[in-house]
Amino acid sequence: MKTKSNEISIAARLGTGFGIILIMMLAISLLGIVKVNTIEASLSQISDVNNIKQRYAVNLRGSVHDRAIALRDVILVSDTELSSVIGKISQLDQDYQKSVTPLNTQYTQHPAGNNPLSEDEPAALEKIKMNEARTSLLIQELISLRRSGHLQEAQQLMLGEANPAFIEWLASINQFIHLQERMSEAESVKARQLAQHFQTLMLALCVAALLTGLAVAALVTRQLQRILGAEPYQVKALADAVNRGELFHQVVLRSGDQDSIMAVLDKMSRHLQSTVTEVLNAASEVSRISADISHDNLHLAARTEAQAGSLEQTASAMQQLTATVRQNSESAHKADQLAKKASDIASRSGTIMSQAVQSMGEVNVSSHQIADIIGVIDDIAFQTNILALNAAIEAARAGVHGNGFAVVASEVRNLSQRSATAAKEISALITDSLKKIETGVQLVEHAGTSMLEVVSGVRQVTAMVGDISVASTEQQAGIEEVNQAISMMDQVTQQNAVLVERASGTAQTLTAQADDLNQIVSIFKTKPLAKQTLLRLSDTTCTPYVAQPDFA
C-alpha cells in the first residue's frame, strides 16, 4: 500500500497537537514550581530565619527585662533573700546565653539552608553585644556592692548607671526585633508580589494554552474532517452498509472531495458493486458452461467407453492376427531354410549327376576299349586254336613221342576254344553293355539336363520363399507395430475415459463451486429492494431516504 511521502499521519497530528499542549502545561508547571519555590524560599526566610532570630531576640529582651527587675530586687530584698535573687539573676543570664549563643554563632543555619545576614543585622548584634558586656559589668559590680553592705552605693549605681544601661540594652534588642519585623515584612511583600505576578502569569499562560489547544483542536478536527470526508458515524454507517453487502447506497460528497476516506469508500463501493456484478454474471455463466460441460462429458464418457470396448475387441483380433502372421512368418522362415537346403541338395545332385554323366562317358570309352581288347583276345584265341591244331598235327606226326605234346596241344586247343567262346560271350555282353551304357549315358545326360532345370527351379523357389520370408517378417513387424499402436490407442482411450470421468467430476465440482460462489456473492446487493433505506451524505448531514423500486 503506497502513501504520500509528505502526508502526516493522524497519530502524528494528534501527537503534535497534544504534545504542544503538554509542553505548554509542562512549561507552566515548571514556571509554577520555580515561582512556588521562590515564594517558599521567602516564607522559609520569614519562618525559619527571621522569626527564629526574632524569637531569640524576644527571649533576650525578656531575660534582660527580668534581670533588670531582679537587680532592683537585689537592692530591695533583705540579706536572707539576696541569694535567691542572685541565683535568679544567674539563671536569667543562662537563659540569655541560650538564646544569644545561636544568634551569634548559628543564626545562618536553619532547616531551609544558609542565609547570610542583612546589611543592618551585624551592627545591631554588635550593639547588643556591647550593651551586654557593659551592663554585665554593672550587674556584677552592683551585686558586689550589695553583698559588701554598701546599699546606698548600690542604689546610686543602679539609678545612675545600671538603669540607663538596661534601657539602652533593651533598646538595642528592640531595634534588632524591629529589624527582623521589617525584614519579615519585606519578605512578605516580596512573596505577595511574586504570588500576584505568578497568578497573572498563570492566567495568561492558561489562556494561551487554552487558545493553543483550541487552535490545535480546530486544526486537527478540520484535518480529520478533510481526511474522513464526513462525520465518523457517517463513515461507519457506509462501512457497515458495505460490510452487510449493500453496495447500492448513494453518497453525495463535499465539493472537491476526491481523496477522503468517505470518497475512497464510495469509490470502493462502486468498484466493488461493478466487480460483484461481473462476478455474479461470470458465476452464472460458469455454472451454465460447467453444466453443459458436465452433460457433454457424460455423452463423451459413454462414447469413450463404447470406443474403448471396440478398441479392446480390435486389439484382441489384432493380437490373434499377429499370432497367425507370426506363425506364418515362422513357417515361411522354416520353408526358406528347407528350400535353401533343397537348393543345396539339388546343386550337389546336379554336380554329382554331371560327374556321373562324365563317368558314364568314360565308361563308354572304356567299354569300347574293352571291346577292342576282347577282339584282340578273340584273335589270340583263334591263333592259339590254330597253333594247337598245328601242334596236334605235329604230335600226331611225332607219334608216341608226341603224345604228351598232343595232350598239351589238346588242352591248349580246348583252352583257346573256351577262351574264344568266353571272348564271344564277353563281347556279346560288352556289346549289350555298350548299348545299355549308351542308353544310360543318354538317360544320364537327360537326367543331368533335368537336374539342372530342377536346380534352377529350386533356386527360383528358394528365392521366392526367401522373398516370402522377408515379406512375412516385414508383415509381422508391421502387424506388431499396428498391434502396439492399437494397444496404445486402447490405453489412451482408457486414460481418456478416466480423464473424461475426472472431467465430469471436475465439471460437477465446478458447478457446485459456481453455485457456492453464487451463494457467497449473493450476500452483496447491487440493487436496493423496494422501500429499502439508502444512506445519503450531504454537505452537513446524513439523512436516510427511501429508494424507489426502479432505483439502480
XYZ file of C-alpha atoms in Angstrom:
552
model
C 0.000 0.000 0.000
C 1.527 3.307 -1.096
C 1.052 6.593 0.725
C 2.198 10.144 0.077
C 5.667 10.734 1.464
C 4.752 14.215 2.772
C 1.474 13.112 4.348
C 1.340 13.345 8.137
C -0.475 10.556 9.928
C -3.402 11.094 12.305
C -1.319 9.830 15.192
C 1.408 12.344 14.307
C -1.117 15.183 14.071
C -2.781 14.307 17.359
C 0.595 13.659 18.947
C 1.874 17.028 17.727
C -1.237 18.880 18.977
C -1.318 17.209 22.344
C 2.473 17.467 22.517
C 2.281 21.238 22.140
C -0.382 21.393 24.858
C 1.636 19.090 27.107
C 4.781 21.177 26.535
C 2.881 24.313 27.484
C 1.453 22.573 30.540
C 4.943 21.381 31.413
C 6.311 24.913 30.967
C 3.511 26.279 33.159
C 4.200 23.581 35.750
C 7.950 24.269 35.720
C 7.369 28.005 35.973
C 4.879 27.411 38.793
C 7.390 25.214 40.579
C 10.068 27.901 40.211
C 7.724 30.628 41.471
C 6.407 28.468 44.296
C 9.977 27.636 45.278
C 10.764 31.365 45.302
C 7.690 32.077 47.452
C 8.583 29.118 49.623
C 12.115 30.472 49.996
C 10.663 33.845 51.081
C 8.303 32.172 53.518
C 11.135 29.961 54.749
C 13.238 33.078 55.226
C 10.446 34.552 57.305
C 9.531 31.453 59.283
C 12.835 29.657 59.546
C 15.245 32.627 59.786
C 13.669 35.931 60.644
C 11.090 34.532 63.044
C 13.715 32.401 64.806
C 16.062 35.352 65.196
C 13.139 37.450 66.313
C 12.149 34.776 68.837
C 15.743 34.674 70.108
C 15.698 38.491 70.378
C 12.373 38.359 72.254
C 13.907 35.809 74.636
C 16.851 38.146 75.087
C 14.553 41.042 75.803
C 12.597 39.024 78.340
C 15.791 37.912 80.053
C 17.133 41.455 80.161
C 13.840 42.812 81.443
C 13.587 40.169 84.140
C 17.212 40.747 85.193
C 16.525 44.434 85.487
C 13.670 43.667 87.898
C 15.763 41.072 89.731
C 18.656 43.565 90.007
C 16.239 46.074 91.520
C 15.160 43.352 93.963
C 18.819 42.921 94.951
C 18.658 46.420 96.438
C 15.228 45.955 97.920
C 15.286 42.473 99.486
C 16.789 41.519 102.778
C 20.012 39.687 103.164
C 18.225 36.387 103.641
C 16.529 36.681 100.258
C 19.566 38.027 98.462
C 20.932 34.648 97.495
C 17.743 33.575 95.779
C 17.556 36.814 93.845
C 21.211 36.476 92.765
C 20.502 32.874 91.755
C 17.568 34.104 89.693
C 19.843 36.656 88.002
C 22.314 33.861 87.195
C 19.508 31.709 85.811
C 18.287 34.594 83.650
C 21.832 35.082 82.402
C 21.990 31.403 81.459
C 18.681 31.736 79.620
C 20.067 34.797 77.857
C 23.163 32.865 76.815
C 20.984 30.017 75.416
C 19.353 32.492 73.053
C 22.281 34.760 72.294
C 24.720 31.916 71.536
C 22.839 30.506 68.491
C 22.016 34.066 67.450
C 25.700 34.941 67.383
C 27.106 31.635 66.097
C 24.341 29.751 64.279
C 21.972 32.436 63.003
C 22.919 31.462 59.484
C 21.989 27.788 59.984
C 18.361 26.760 59.749
C 16.389 23.912 58.124
C 15.805 25.846 54.915
C 19.529 26.356 54.244
C 22.201 29.008 54.668
C 21.031 32.617 54.971
C 23.638 35.395 55.343
C 22.985 38.427 57.493
C 21.430 41.525 56.058
C 23.353 44.789 55.989
C 21.874 46.146 59.293
C 21.978 42.962 61.362
C 25.734 42.858 62.150
C 25.707 46.365 63.599
C 22.562 45.650 65.636
C 24.061 42.455 67.018
C 27.330 44.210 67.784
C 25.452 46.917 69.661
C 23.563 44.299 71.695
C 26.857 42.625 72.456
C 28.434 45.881 73.619
C 25.413 46.711 75.835
C 25.522 43.213 77.255
C 29.173 43.497 78.163
C 28.789 46.900 79.793
C 25.606 46.010 81.643
C 27.019 42.666 82.802
C 29.905 44.510 84.459
C 27.493 46.884 86.165
C 25.400 43.919 87.357
C 28.441 42.240 88.883
C 29.599 45.476 90.466
C 26.139 46.162 91.911
C 25.874 42.646 93.352
C 29.333 43.030 94.863
C 28.335 46.331 96.494
C 25.137 44.737 97.856
C 26.976 41.767 99.244
C 29.553 44.031 100.879
C 26.742 46.011 102.508
C 27.167 49.192 100.590
C 23.499 49.503 99.876
C 23.498 53.215 99.162
C 26.337 52.975 96.638
C 24.483 50.103 95.059
C 21.323 52.183 94.814
C 23.238 55.068 93.262
C 24.899 52.678 90.805
C 21.513 51.211 89.971
C 19.888 54.541 89.379
C 22.847 56.299 87.868
C 24.351 53.702 85.506
C 22.624 50.313 85.568
C 19.140 51.521 84.835
C 20.194 53.579 81.738
C 22.377 50.634 80.642
C 19.405 48.270 80.859
C 17.254 50.775 78.997
C 19.844 51.055 76.218
C 20.338 47.277 76.181
C 16.623 46.718 75.792
C 16.501 49.420 73.111
C 19.218 47.662 71.084
C 17.340 44.370 71.441
C 14.107 46.059 70.426
C 15.923 47.598 67.480
C 17.031 44.108 66.387
C 13.467 42.837 66.844
C 12.113 45.697 64.746
C 14.772 44.955 62.161
C 13.574 41.346 61.958
C 9.986 42.523 61.685
C 10.905 44.830 58.813
C 12.818 42.052 57.092
C 9.869 39.689 57.500
C 7.534 42.345 56.198
C 9.799 42.876 53.209
C 9.870 39.116 52.514
C 6.082 39.009 52.895
C 5.693 41.856 50.412
C 8.060 40.109 48.059
C 6.136 36.825 48.404
C 2.807 38.599 47.831
C 4.178 40.339 44.770
C 5.512 37.038 43.453
C 2.153 35.390 44.118
C 0.316 38.184 42.303
C 2.698 38.087 39.386
C 2.501 34.299 39.338
C -1.291 34.445 39.336
C -1.296 36.898 36.438
C 1.298 34.827 34.565
C -0.601 31.608 35.203
C -3.813 33.175 33.943
C -2.017 34.411 30.818
C -0.356 31.058 30.228
C -3.624 29.207 30.816
C -5.371 31.481 28.337
C -2.520 30.938 25.844
C -2.658 27.166 26.423
C -6.434 27.228 26.042
C -6.195 29.214 22.803
C -3.410 26.949 21.546
C -5.455 23.878 22.474
C -8.483 25.309 20.689
C -6.374 26.126 17.625
C -4.772 22.665 17.619
C -8.158 21.013 18.177
C -9.703 23.062 15.370
C -6.780 22.290 13.061
C -6.796 18.566 13.886
C -10.598 18.459 13.620
C -10.508 20.140 10.246
C -7.762 17.787 9.097
C -9.739 14.795 10.381
C -12.872 16.022 8.649
C -10.903 16.535 5.463
C -9.371 13.079 5.765
C -12.635 11.378 6.762
C -14.758 13.383 4.342
C -17.732 13.131 6.711
C -18.583 12.593 10.313
C -17.148 9.402 11.806
C -20.622 7.898 12.346
C -21.405 8.553 8.679
C -18.211 6.814 7.588
C -19.082 3.962 9.951
C -22.617 3.792 8.526
C -21.294 3.458 4.962
C -18.659 0.908 6.056
C -21.346 -1.100 7.884
C -23.539 -0.980 4.784
C -20.666 -2.289 2.642
C -19.965 -4.909 5.302
C -23.618 -6.008 5.084
C -23.192 -6.359 1.319
C -25.266 -3.314 0.441
C -23.409 -1.809 -2.498
C -26.193 0.411 -3.817
C -26.040 3.329 -1.375
C -25.592 6.774 -2.887
C -23.058 9.105 -1.314
C -23.056 12.833 -2.027
C -19.565 14.060 -1.142
C -18.461 17.548 -0.296
C -17.405 19.635 -3.232
C -13.862 18.954 -4.328
C -13.561 15.846 -2.144
C -11.591 13.249 -4.063
C -9.229 11.526 -1.623
C -11.030 11.400 1.728
C -11.892 8.129 3.427
C -15.547 8.659 2.552
C -14.636 9.279 -1.101
C -12.384 6.204 -1.128
C -15.155 4.143 0.494
C -17.601 5.426 -2.126
C -15.188 4.527 -4.936
C -14.546 1.152 -3.313
C -18.305 0.541 -3.006
C -18.892 1.435 -6.653
C -15.914 -0.625 -7.835
C -16.991 -3.498 -5.622
C -20.524 -3.183 -6.998
C -19.174 -3.395 -10.546
C -16.865 -6.272 -9.617
C -19.605 -8.195 -7.799
C -21.954 -7.689 -10.756
C -19.312 -9.056 -13.100
C -18.577 -11.910 -10.678
C -22.295 -12.727 -10.462
C -22.597 -12.749 -14.248
C -19.378 -14.744 -14.598
C -20.522 -17.194 -11.901
C -23.856 -17.699 -13.657
C -22.058 -18.187 -16.978
C -19.546 -20.565 -15.338
C -22.409 -22.503 -13.772
C -24.166 -22.787 -17.141
C -20.980 -23.706 -19.005
C -19.969 -26.214 -16.334
C -23.442 -27.799 -16.566
C -23.058 -28.054 -20.369
C -19.549 -29.468 -19.949
C -20.838 -31.990 -17.418
C -23.663 -33.016 -19.807
C -21.265 -33.274 -22.757
C -18.759 -35.170 -20.617
C -21.431 -37.740 -19.777
C -22.097 -38.364 -23.508
C -18.382 -38.292 -24.217
C -17.795 -40.770 -21.404
C -20.425 -43.149 -22.881
C -18.935 -42.850 -26.380
C -15.418 -43.228 -24.979
C -16.435 -46.364 -23.106
C -18.013 -47.782 -26.309
C -14.883 -46.854 -28.264
C -12.743 -48.421 -25.545
C -14.765 -51.662 -25.896
C -14.384 -51.643 -29.681
C -10.678 -50.945 -29.414
C -10.365 -53.740 -26.896
C -12.027 -56.184 -29.338
C -9.895 -54.832 -32.189
C -6.797 -55.202 -30.037
C -7.794 -58.834 -29.293
C -8.360 -59.555 -33.013
C -5.075 -57.863 -33.882
C -3.319 -59.971 -31.274
C -4.771 -63.126 -32.874
C -3.829 -61.849 -36.352
C -0.370 -61.017 -35.049
C -0.039 -64.560 -33.696
C -1.179 -66.003 -37.073
C 1.173 -63.762 -39.027
C 3.964 -64.627 -36.616
C 3.222 -68.344 -37.184
C 3.144 -67.810 -40.967
C 6.397 -65.906 -40.744
C 7.958 -68.709 -38.749
C 6.618 -71.275 -41.301
C 7.929 -69.169 -44.186
C 11.263 -68.910 -42.412
C 11.349 -72.698 -41.978
C 10.278 -73.187 -45.659
C 13.022 -70.767 -46.678
C 15.517 -72.817 -44.696
C 14.178 -76.082 -46.250
C 14.236 -74.528 -49.735
C 17.799 -73.414 -49.148
C 18.656 -76.949 -48.042
C 16.813 -78.416 -51.105
C 18.632 -75.952 -53.346
C 21.913 -77.016 -51.811
C 20.997 -80.686 -52.209
C 19.825 -80.096 -55.834
C 23.031 -78.212 -56.529
C 25.059 -81.053 -55.076
C 22.881 -83.613 -57.036
C 23.437 -81.650 -60.265
C 27.150 -81.706 -59.593
C 27.041 -85.439 -58.870
C 24.881 -86.002 -61.993
C 27.415 -84.107 -64.068
C 30.128 -86.229 -62.572
C 28.013 -89.365 -63.318
C 27.499 -88.293 -66.957
C 31.227 -87.720 -67.200
C 31.896 -91.136 -65.633
C 29.381 -92.828 -67.948
C 31.200 -91.232 -70.897
C 34.453 -92.553 -69.558
C 32.818 -95.995 -69.038
C 31.559 -95.902 -72.659
C 35.049 -95.104 -73.829
C 36.429 -97.865 -71.585
C 33.758 -100.306 -72.924
C 34.868 -99.630 -76.492
C 38.453 -100.187 -75.387
C 37.396 -103.422 -73.659
C 35.636 -104.493 -76.924
C 38.815 -103.829 -78.748
C 40.753 -105.832 -76.158
C 38.189 -108.638 -76.380
C 38.711 -108.613 -80.185
C 42.417 -108.928 -79.602
C 41.754 -111.787 -77.111
C 39.472 -113.432 -79.700
C 42.200 -113.098 -82.261
C 44.682 -114.582 -79.809
C 42.286 -117.496 -79.088
C 41.858 -118.078 -82.792
C 45.580 -118.016 -83.323
C 46.068 -120.261 -80.288
C 43.483 -122.688 -81.669
C 45.354 -122.728 -84.974
C 48.593 -123.244 -83.120
C 47.020 -126.034 -81.056
C 45.697 -127.614 -84.182
C 49.103 -127.394 -85.752
C 50.616 -128.802 -82.550
C 48.150 -131.710 -82.634
C 49.074 -132.386 -86.201
C 52.691 -132.319 -85.334
C 52.078 -134.518 -82.281
C 50.299 -136.942 -84.450
C 53.229 -136.906 -86.729
C 55.526 -137.483 -83.819
C 53.699 -140.478 -82.690
C 54.429 -141.866 -79.279
C 56.847 -139.085 -78.508
C 54.300 -136.574 -79.318
C 51.537 -137.970 -77.046
C 52.319 -135.562 -74.210
C 52.634 -132.679 -76.542
C 49.385 -133.815 -78.193
C 47.692 -133.779 -74.800
C 49.044 -130.302 -74.147
C 48.071 -129.182 -77.583
C 44.617 -130.669 -76.997
C 44.350 -128.799 -73.734
C 45.576 -125.590 -75.284
C 43.111 -126.104 -78.061
C 40.329 -126.669 -75.548
C 41.540 -123.650 -73.681
C 41.644 -121.478 -76.747
C 38.202 -122.721 -77.703
C 36.894 -121.875 -74.293
C 38.727 -118.517 -74.494
C 37.191 -117.899 -77.871
C 33.763 -118.918 -76.530
C 34.278 -116.693 -73.466
C 35.557 -113.912 -75.626
C 32.456 -114.212 -77.760
C 30.246 -114.239 -74.685
C 32.168 -111.253 -73.197
C 31.996 -109.477 -76.492
C 28.254 -110.144 -76.618
C 27.937 -108.906 -73.030
C 30.158 -105.900 -73.692
C 28.164 -105.140 -76.817
C 24.987 -105.347 -74.783
C 26.660 -103.294 -72.039
C 27.777 -100.713 -74.552
C 24.246 -100.426 -75.817
C 22.959 -100.108 -72.277
C 25.769 -97.718 -71.407
C 24.951 -95.565 -74.374
C 21.321 -95.680 -73.370
C 22.397 -94.888 -69.750
C 24.620 -92.085 -70.932
C 21.734 -90.627 -72.855
C 19.466 -91.064 -69.870
C 22.102 -89.558 -67.574
C 22.533 -86.685 -69.989
C 18.761 -86.174 -69.982
C 18.771 -86.565 -66.164
C 21.617 -84.047 -65.894
C 19.702 -81.611 -68.060
C 16.566 -82.203 -65.968
C 18.614 -81.872 -62.788
C 19.997 -78.571 -63.976
C 16.470 -77.442 -64.675
C 15.442 -78.723 -61.215
C 18.370 -76.889 -59.594
C 17.379 -73.707 -61.451
C 13.721 -74.152 -60.377
C 14.770 -74.926 -56.805
C 16.904 -71.804 -56.814
C 13.947 -69.754 -58.086
C 11.699 -71.378 -55.489
C 14.345 -70.629 -52.821
C 14.477 -67.014 -53.938
C 10.684 -66.778 -53.907
C 10.495 -68.448 -50.475
C 13.178 -66.019 -49.246
C 11.170 -63.126 -50.588
C 8.055 -64.610 -48.909
C 10.015 -64.988 -45.644
C 11.254 -61.381 -45.831
C 7.752 -60.169 -46.667
C 6.350 -62.280 -43.826
C 8.941 -60.819 -41.444
C 8.124 -57.279 -42.566
C 4.415 -58.096 -42.377
C 4.936 -59.452 -38.855
C 6.825 -56.280 -37.852
C 4.092 -54.101 -39.381
C 1.345 -56.130 -37.709
C 3.188 -55.897 -34.371
C 3.526 -52.124 -34.807
C -0.177 -51.927 -35.669
C -0.897 -54.101 -32.619
C 1.258 -51.816 -30.444
C -0.459 -48.760 -31.918
C -3.868 -50.293 -31.227
C -2.715 -51.221 -27.702
C -1.525 -47.652 -27.188
C -4.820 -46.390 -28.615
C -6.594 -48.717 -26.202
C -4.524 -47.383 -23.277
C -5.055 -43.794 -24.431
C -8.757 -44.490 -24.811
C -8.847 -45.986 -21.313
C -6.947 -42.957 -19.989
C -9.282 -40.678 -21.931
C -12.199 -42.484 -20.344
C -10.661 -41.905 -16.905
C -9.944 -38.274 -17.800
C -13.484 -37.890 -19.083
C -14.772 -39.267 -15.793
C -12.468 -36.906 -13.911
C -13.520 -34.041 -16.156
C -17.131 -34.948 -15.486
C -16.450 -34.966 -11.746
C -14.493 -31.717 -12.068
C -17.332 -30.167 -14.052
C -19.772 -31.243 -11.343
C -17.409 -29.835 -8.701
C -17.102 -26.651 -10.766
C -20.865 -26.466 -10.932
C -21.085 -26.898 -7.165
C -18.375 -24.272 -6.628
C -20.165 -21.945 -9.045
C -23.336 -22.456 -7.004
C -21.368 -21.809 -3.808
C -19.859 -18.709 -5.428
C -23.339 -17.542 -6.361
C -24.475 -18.102 -2.784
C -21.413 -16.306 -1.390
C -21.711 -13.366 -3.747
C -25.466 -13.260 -3.279
C -24.929 -11.519 0.076
C -23.933 -8.428 -1.936
C -26.866 -6.395 -3.157
C -26.195 -4.249 -6.178
C -29.815 -3.058 -6.369
C -31.946 -1.941 -3.444
C -35.157 -3.680 -2.580
C -38.411 -1.755 -2.582
C -38.698 0.625 0.382
C -35.091 -0.080 1.475
C -33.356 2.787 3.246
C -30.369 4.304 1.466
C -27.612 6.378 3.008
C -27.343 9.836 1.516
C -24.480 12.082 2.608
C -24.925 15.788 2.073
C -22.557 18.622 2.904
C -23.694 18.825 6.513
C -25.942 15.912 7.472
C -26.536 12.282 6.710
C -30.229 11.711 6.093
C -31.733 8.363 5.092
C -34.280 8.295 2.334
C -36.452 5.608 0.785
C -35.344 4.306 -2.596
C -37.752 3.977 -5.475
C -38.449 0.435 -6.720
C -36.763 1.127 -10.066
C -33.589 2.571 -8.441
C -30.402 1.064 -9.766
